[in-house]
mmCIF file of C-alpha atoms and ligand atoms in Angstrom:
data_model
loop_
_atom_site.group_PDB
_atom_site.id
_atom_site.type_symbol
_atom_site.label_atom_id
_atom_site.label_comp_id
_atom_site.label_asym_id
_atom_site.label_seq_id
_atom_site.Cartn_x
_atom_site.Cartn_y
_atom_site.Cartn_z
ATOM 1 C CA MET A 13 -54.941 161.456 -21.192
ATOM 2 C CA SER A 14 -57.035 161.999 -24.388
ATOM 3 C CA SER A 15 -58.934 164.952 -24.752
ATOM 4 C CA LEU A 16 -62.713 164.727 -26.755
ATOM 5 C CA LYS A 17 -64.133 168.138 -27.489
ATOM 6 C CA LEU A 18 -67.423 168.862 -29.478
ATOM 7 C CA TYR A 19 -67.649 172.506 -30.772
ATOM 8 C CA HIS A 20 -71.260 172.783 -30.654
ATOM 9 C CA PHE A 21 -74.067 175.501 -30.670
ATOM 10 C CA PRO A 22 -77.261 174.276 -28.719
ATOM 11 C CA ILE A 23 -79.710 175.974 -31.086
ATOM 12 C CA SER A 24 -78.364 174.017 -34.042
ATOM 13 C CA GLY A 25 -80.372 170.601 -34.757
ATOM 14 C CA PRO A 26 -77.217 168.699 -36.142
ATOM 15 C CA SER A 27 -75.347 170.003 -33.355
ATOM 16 C CA ARG A 28 -78.048 168.531 -30.596
ATOM 17 C CA GLY A 29 -77.844 165.405 -32.908
ATOM 18 C CA ALA A 30 -74.093 164.709 -32.446
ATOM 19 C CA LEU A 31 -74.269 165.577 -28.524
ATOM 20 C CA LEU A 32 -77.275 163.605 -28.266
ATOM 21 C CA ALA A 33 -75.395 160.671 -29.571
ATOM 22 C CA ALA A 34 -72.533 160.989 -27.576
ATOM 23 C CA ARG A 35 -74.895 161.192 -24.420
ATOM 24 C CA SER A 36 -76.533 157.863 -25.340
ATOM 25 C CA ILE A 37 -73.094 156.399 -26.117
ATOM 26 C CA GLY A 38 -72.029 157.694 -22.454
ATOM 27 C CA VAL A 39 -68.829 159.231 -23.658
ATOM 28 C CA PRO A 40 -67.637 162.202 -22.210
ATOM 29 C CA VAL A 41 -67.119 165.190 -24.142
ATOM 30 C CA GLN A 42 -66.249 168.931 -23.286
ATOM 31 C CA VAL A 43 -68.607 171.030 -24.739
ATOM 32 C CA GLU A 44 -67.314 174.099 -26.513
ATOM 33 C CA ILE A 45 -69.979 176.842 -27.495
ATOM 34 C CA VAL A 46 -69.448 178.288 -31.028
ATOM 35 C CA ASP A 47 -72.247 181.157 -30.987
ATOM 36 C CA LEU A 48 -73.399 181.324 -34.782
ATOM 37 C CA PHE A 49 -75.459 184.319 -33.689
ATOM 38 C CA LYS A 50 -72.179 185.924 -32.912
ATOM 39 C CA LYS A 51 -70.441 184.336 -36.194
ATOM 40 C CA GLU A 52 -67.862 182.646 -33.764
ATOM 41 C CA GLN A 53 -67.562 180.132 -36.644
ATOM 42 C CA LEU A 54 -65.583 182.259 -38.651
ATOM 43 C CA ASN A 55 -62.980 183.147 -36.061
ATOM 44 C CA GLU A 56 -59.502 182.625 -37.288
ATOM 45 C CA LYS A 57 -58.979 179.934 -34.801
ATOM 46 C CA PHE A 58 -62.007 177.572 -35.276
ATOM 47 C CA LEU A 59 -61.562 178.257 -39.422
ATOM 48 C CA LYS A 60 -58.218 176.673 -38.942
ATOM 49 C CA ILE A 61 -59.929 173.502 -37.242
ATOM 50 C CA ASN A 62 -63.107 173.533 -39.631
ATOM 51 C CA PRO A 63 -62.706 175.592 -43.060
ATOM 52 C CA GLN A 64 -66.451 174.605 -43.700
ATOM 53 C CA HIS A 65 -66.942 176.541 -40.403
ATOM 54 C CA CYS A 66 -69.649 174.722 -39.424
ATOM 55 C CA VAL A 67 -71.021 172.782 -35.907
ATOM 56 C CA PRO A 68 -71.084 170.073 -34.637
ATOM 57 C CA THR A 69 -67.206 169.543 -35.208
ATOM 58 C CA LEU A 70 -65.163 166.860 -32.909
ATOM 59 C CA ASP A 71 -61.887 167.184 -31.693
ATOM 60 C CA ASP A 72 -60.597 163.651 -30.783
ATOM 61 C CA ASP A 73 -57.099 164.560 -29.192
ATOM 62 C CA GLY A 74 -56.232 166.360 -32.583
ATOM 63 C CA PHE A 75 -58.485 164.061 -34.959
ATOM 64 C CA ILE A 76 -60.805 166.408 -36.551
ATOM 65 C CA VAL A 77 -64.231 165.365 -37.927
ATOM 66 C CA TRP A 78 -67.220 167.182 -38.858
ATOM 67 C CA GLU A 79 -70.814 166.357 -40.120
ATOM 68 C CA SER A 80 -72.891 165.347 -37.210
ATOM 69 C CA ARG A 81 -73.859 161.870 -38.371
ATOM 70 C CA ALA A 82 -70.351 161.070 -39.277
ATOM 71 C CA ILE A 83 -69.466 162.222 -35.602
ATOM 72 C CA ALA A 84 -72.197 159.764 -34.143
ATOM 73 C CA CYS A 85 -70.703 156.810 -36.134
ATOM 74 C CA TYR A 86 -67.428 157.699 -35.224
ATOM 75 C CA LEU A 87 -68.067 157.756 -31.496
ATOM 76 C CA ALA A 88 -70.495 154.880 -31.356
ATOM 77 C CA ASP A 89 -67.578 152.690 -33.114
ATOM 78 C CA LYS A 90 -65.098 153.977 -31.079
ATOM 79 C CA PHE A 91 -66.584 154.391 -27.640
ATOM 80 C CA GLY A 92 -69.786 152.114 -27.603
ATOM 81 C CA ASN A 93 -70.293 149.598 -24.836
ATOM 82 C CA ASP A 94 -71.798 147.182 -27.338
ATOM 83 C CA ASP A 95 -73.111 147.687 -30.998
ATOM 84 C CA GLN A 96 -76.518 148.214 -30.181
ATOM 85 C CA LEU A 97 -76.321 152.014 -30.989
ATOM 86 C CA TYR A 98 -74.542 151.373 -34.164
ATOM 87 C CA PRO A 99 -74.662 147.522 -35.259
ATOM 88 C CA LYS A 100 -71.841 145.613 -36.636
ATOM 89 C CA ASP A 101 -74.247 143.377 -38.232
ATOM 90 C CA LEU A 102 -74.030 144.432 -42.226
ATOM 91 C CA LYS A 103 -77.912 144.618 -42.660
ATOM 92 C CA LYS A 104 -78.801 146.166 -39.367
ATOM 93 C CA ARG A 105 -75.970 148.719 -40.043
ATOM 94 C CA ALA A 106 -77.446 149.303 -43.583
ATOM 95 C CA LEU A 107 -80.657 150.249 -42.305
ATOM 96 C CA VAL A 108 -79.401 152.708 -39.311
ATOM 97 C CA ASN A 109 -76.861 154.168 -42.521
ATOM 98 C CA GLN A 110 -80.049 154.584 -44.798
ATOM 99 C CA ARG A 111 -82.329 156.205 -41.938
ATOM 100 C CA LEU A 112 -79.158 158.471 -41.192
ATOM 101 C CA TYR A 113 -78.936 159.473 -44.790
ATOM 102 C CA PHE A 114 -82.763 160.171 -44.888
ATOM 103 C CA ASP A 115 -82.261 162.395 -42.208
ATOM 104 C CA SER A 116 -79.529 163.960 -43.947
ATOM 105 C CA SER A 117 -80.788 164.460 -47.286
ATOM 106 C CA SER A 118 -84.415 164.703 -46.817
ATOM 107 C CA LEU A 119 -85.752 165.305 -43.482
ATOM 108 C CA TYR A 120 -83.451 167.994 -42.155
ATOM 109 C CA VAL A 121 -83.374 169.633 -45.529
ATOM 110 C CA LYS A 122 -86.935 169.993 -45.611
ATOM 111 C CA ILE A 123 -86.926 171.442 -41.809
ATOM 112 C CA ARG A 124 -84.059 173.603 -42.966
ATOM 113 C CA ALA A 125 -85.897 174.950 -45.679
ATOM 114 C CA ILE A 126 -88.796 175.719 -44.030
ATOM 115 C CA CYS A 127 -86.734 177.937 -40.939
ATOM 116 C CA PHE A 128 -83.574 179.231 -42.502
ATOM 117 C CA PRO A 129 -85.528 181.948 -44.576
ATOM 118 C CA ILE A 130 -87.774 182.972 -41.473
ATOM 119 C CA LEU A 131 -84.664 182.893 -39.387
ATOM 120 C CA PHE A 132 -82.184 184.793 -41.508
ATOM 121 C CA CYS A 133 -84.089 186.181 -44.758
ATOM 122 C CA GLY A 134 -86.974 188.090 -43.284
ATOM 123 C CA GLU A 135 -89.552 185.816 -44.381
ATOM 124 C CA THR A 136 -92.643 185.688 -41.951
ATOM 125 C CA GLU A 137 -94.628 182.814 -43.037
ATOM 126 C CA ILE A 138 -94.221 178.983 -44.135
ATOM 127 C CA LYS A 139 -94.469 178.714 -47.763
ATOM 128 C CA PRO A 140 -97.449 176.027 -48.434
ATOM 129 C CA HIS A 141 -95.545 173.749 -50.877
ATOM 130 C CA LEU A 142 -92.804 173.401 -48.014
ATOM 131 C CA GLN A 143 -94.920 172.537 -45.308
ATOM 132 C CA GLU A 144 -96.474 169.792 -48.097
ATOM 133 C CA ASP A 145 -92.911 168.794 -48.824
ATOM 134 C CA LEU A 146 -92.228 168.025 -44.908
ATOM 135 C CA ASN A 147 -95.231 166.413 -44.401
ATOM 136 C CA ILE A 148 -94.462 164.139 -47.310
ATOM 137 C CA THR A 149 -91.195 163.090 -45.965
ATOM 138 C CA LEU A 150 -92.936 162.824 -42.072
ATOM 139 C CA GLY A 151 -95.052 160.086 -44.009
ATOM 140 C CA VAL A 152 -92.188 158.305 -44.893
ATOM 141 C CA LEU A 153 -90.907 158.331 -41.287
ATOM 142 C CA GLU A 154 -94.272 157.247 -40.127
ATOM 143 C CA GLN A 155 -93.952 154.110 -42.408
ATOM 144 C CA PHE A 156 -90.426 153.320 -40.907
ATOM 145 C CA LEU A 157 -92.126 153.359 -37.920
ATOM 146 C CA ASN A 158 -94.944 151.031 -38.771
ATOM 147 C CA ASN A 159 -93.357 147.626 -37.393
ATOM 148 C CA SER A 160 -90.424 149.007 -35.599
ATOM 149 C CA THR A 161 -90.446 150.519 -32.132
ATOM 150 C CA TRP A 162 -87.323 152.564 -33.137
ATOM 151 C CA VAL A 163 -86.697 154.024 -36.537
ATOM 152 C CA ALA A 164 -84.336 151.123 -37.200
ATOM 153 C CA GLY A 165 -85.381 148.309 -35.255
ATOM 154 C CA ASP A 166 -86.220 146.982 -31.959
ATOM 155 C CA ASN A 167 -83.760 149.456 -29.728
ATOM 156 C CA ALA A 168 -82.504 152.914 -30.027
ATOM 157 C CA THR A 169 -79.721 153.693 -32.490
ATOM 158 C CA ILE A 170 -77.952 156.721 -33.614
ATOM 159 C CA ALA A 171 -80.181 156.847 -36.121
ATOM 160 C CA ASP A 172 -82.902 157.890 -33.326
ATOM 161 C CA THR A 173 -80.797 160.274 -31.783
ATOM 162 C CA SER A 174 -80.002 162.006 -35.051
ATOM 163 C CA ILE A 175 -83.587 161.931 -36.383
ATOM 164 C CA TYR A 176 -85.128 163.159 -33.288
ATOM 165 C CA ALA A 177 -82.813 166.153 -32.938
ATOM 166 C CA SER A 178 -83.891 167.083 -36.236
ATOM 167 C CA LEU A 179 -87.653 166.843 -35.785
ATOM 168 C CA SER A 180 -87.466 168.370 -32.284
ATOM 169 C CA SER A 181 -86.497 171.950 -33.977
ATOM 170 C CA ILE A 182 -89.755 171.715 -35.789
ATOM 171 C CA LEU A 183 -91.925 170.332 -33.179
ATOM 172 C CA ALA A 184 -90.466 173.336 -31.256
ATOM 173 C CA VAL A 185 -91.723 175.536 -33.993
ATOM 174 C CA GLY A 186 -95.582 174.190 -33.493
ATOM 175 C CA TRP A 187 -95.409 171.347 -36.336
ATOM 176 C CA ASN A 188 -98.883 169.491 -35.833
ATOM 177 C CA ILE A 189 -97.786 166.027 -36.206
ATOM 178 C CA SER A 190 -101.499 164.583 -35.020
ATOM 179 C CA GLN A 191 -101.715 162.775 -38.638
ATOM 180 C CA PHE A 192 -98.762 160.894 -37.772
ATOM 181 C CA PRO A 193 -99.609 158.557 -34.875
ATOM 182 C CA ASN A 194 -96.569 156.373 -34.981
ATOM 183 C CA ILE A 195 -94.478 159.459 -35.021
ATOM 184 C CA GLU A 196 -96.281 160.708 -32.169
ATOM 185 C CA ARG A 197 -95.585 157.424 -30.201
ATOM 186 C CA TRP A 198 -92.115 157.590 -30.968
ATOM 187 C CA THR A 199 -91.354 161.415 -29.798
ATOM 188 C CA LYS A 200 -92.642 160.621 -26.553
ATOM 189 C CA GLN A 201 -90.380 157.216 -26.331
ATOM 190 C CA CYS A 202 -87.419 159.717 -27.100
ATOM 191 C CA ALA A 203 -88.078 160.990 -23.589
ATOM 192 C CA SER A 204 -85.997 158.026 -22.355
ATOM 193 C CA LEU A 205 -82.623 158.907 -24.416
ATOM 194 C CA PRO A 206 -80.079 160.241 -22.485
ATOM 195 C CA GLY A 207 -79.459 164.048 -23.026
ATOM 196 C CA TYR A 208 -83.150 164.139 -24.146
ATOM 197 C CA GLU A 209 -83.676 167.453 -21.910
ATOM 198 C CA GLU A 210 -80.649 169.020 -23.073
ATOM 199 C CA ASN A 211 -82.092 168.687 -26.628
ATOM 200 C CA GLU A 212 -85.347 170.165 -25.812
ATOM 201 C CA GLU A 213 -83.702 173.269 -24.229
ATOM 202 C CA GLY A 214 -81.959 173.997 -27.475
ATOM 203 C CA ALA A 215 -84.929 173.252 -29.784
ATOM 204 C CA LYS A 216 -87.201 175.583 -27.415
ATOM 205 C CA THR A 217 -84.868 178.158 -28.021
ATOM 206 C CA PHE A 218 -84.803 177.711 -31.733
ATOM 207 C CA GLY A 219 -88.372 177.218 -32.125
ATOM 208 C CA GLU A 220 -88.801 180.628 -29.803
ATOM 209 C CA ALA A 221 -86.463 182.468 -32.378
ATOM 210 C CA VAL A 222 -88.445 181.205 -35.436
ATOM 211 C CA LYS A 223 -91.830 181.815 -34.010
ATOM 212 C CA LYS A 224 -90.496 185.492 -33.046
ATOM 213 C CA ASN A 225 -90.108 186.211 -36.708
ATOM 214 C CA MET A 226 -93.458 184.796 -37.742
ATOM 215 C CA LYS A 227 -96.713 186.700 -38.615
HETATM 216 N N1 GSH B 6 -74.671 168.409 -42.510
HETATM 217 C C1 GSH B 6 -74.030 169.224 -41.393
HETATM 218 C C2 GSH B 6 -74.696 170.564 -41.158
HETATM 219 C C3 GSH B 6 -74.342 171.426 -40.360
HETATM 220 C C4 GSH B 6 -74.575 172.673 -40.223
HETATM 221 O O1 GSH B 6 -74.858 173.430 -41.395
HETATM 222 N N2 GSH B 6 -74.467 173.459 -39.452
HETATM 223 C C5 GSH B 6 -74.907 174.892 -39.234
HETATM 224 C C6 GSH B 6 -75.663 175.117 -38.045
HETATM 225 S S1 GSH B 6 -77.033 174.389 -38.038
HETATM 226 C C7 GSH B 6 -73.401 175.684 -39.246
HETATM 227 O O2 GSH B 6 -72.854 175.479 -38.524
HETATM 228 N N3 GSH B 6 -73.725 177.058 -40.240
HETATM 229 C C8 GSH B 6 -72.819 177.945 -39.648
HETATM 230 C C9 GSH B 6 -71.789 178.066 -41.021
HETATM 231 O O3 GSH B 6 -72.148 177.366 -42.160
HETATM 232 O O4 GSH B 6 -71.088 179.125 -40.989
HETATM 233 C C10 GSH B 6 -74.274 168.374 -40.060
HETATM 234 O O5 GSH B 6 -75.075 167.500 -40.147
HETATM 235 O O6 GSH B 6 -73.291 168.555 -39.218
#
């Protein structure tokens, strides 16, 4: 019997992104918590599994892969019941990939730039240029949703689970998205994603940890 283990920390947006994808795919994963606040990612045992010592990390019967979006793609390709979550059609897949890279290289990066210094470097305020930078990126997400129910088409894909996991972190900090009506509509829709509540719990803890350090 094969075993699928996800090394996970619920406060981490990328980690929640991989789990949210697994929940949508419907594949059972055994979740093993790596407590980043206790620096458990630096334990010798975990370093042997992932020398980059980050969560999420997937172990599929000895096959190890990390990077949340790579994990989501792998799980969807291997265990998806159909190709709705990660289309096989070249152009549809390219659009999902584009949104995944948008999250990985832009949205998540801007959110991290705001939250990391407050969580770990003693800062107590959000710098105005970082605030503006994130809102510019949210403007792009708003455009994706102009004529599209989900971020990459008419049904939810792993681009939605990834982007929602990122966005929910900053929403939990109290980010105002009232100037982005499409994003507001889409975030409400995301409540229908399997694993939504579990994601919200982790995002809430993340938001509280950031807010606790803010003036
Ligand atoms: N691009 C990676 C980011 C992973 C990442 O940075 N994980 C952080 C938590 S949000 C982590 O494990 N940090 C601990 C460390 O690097 O030692 C992904 O999407 O999986």
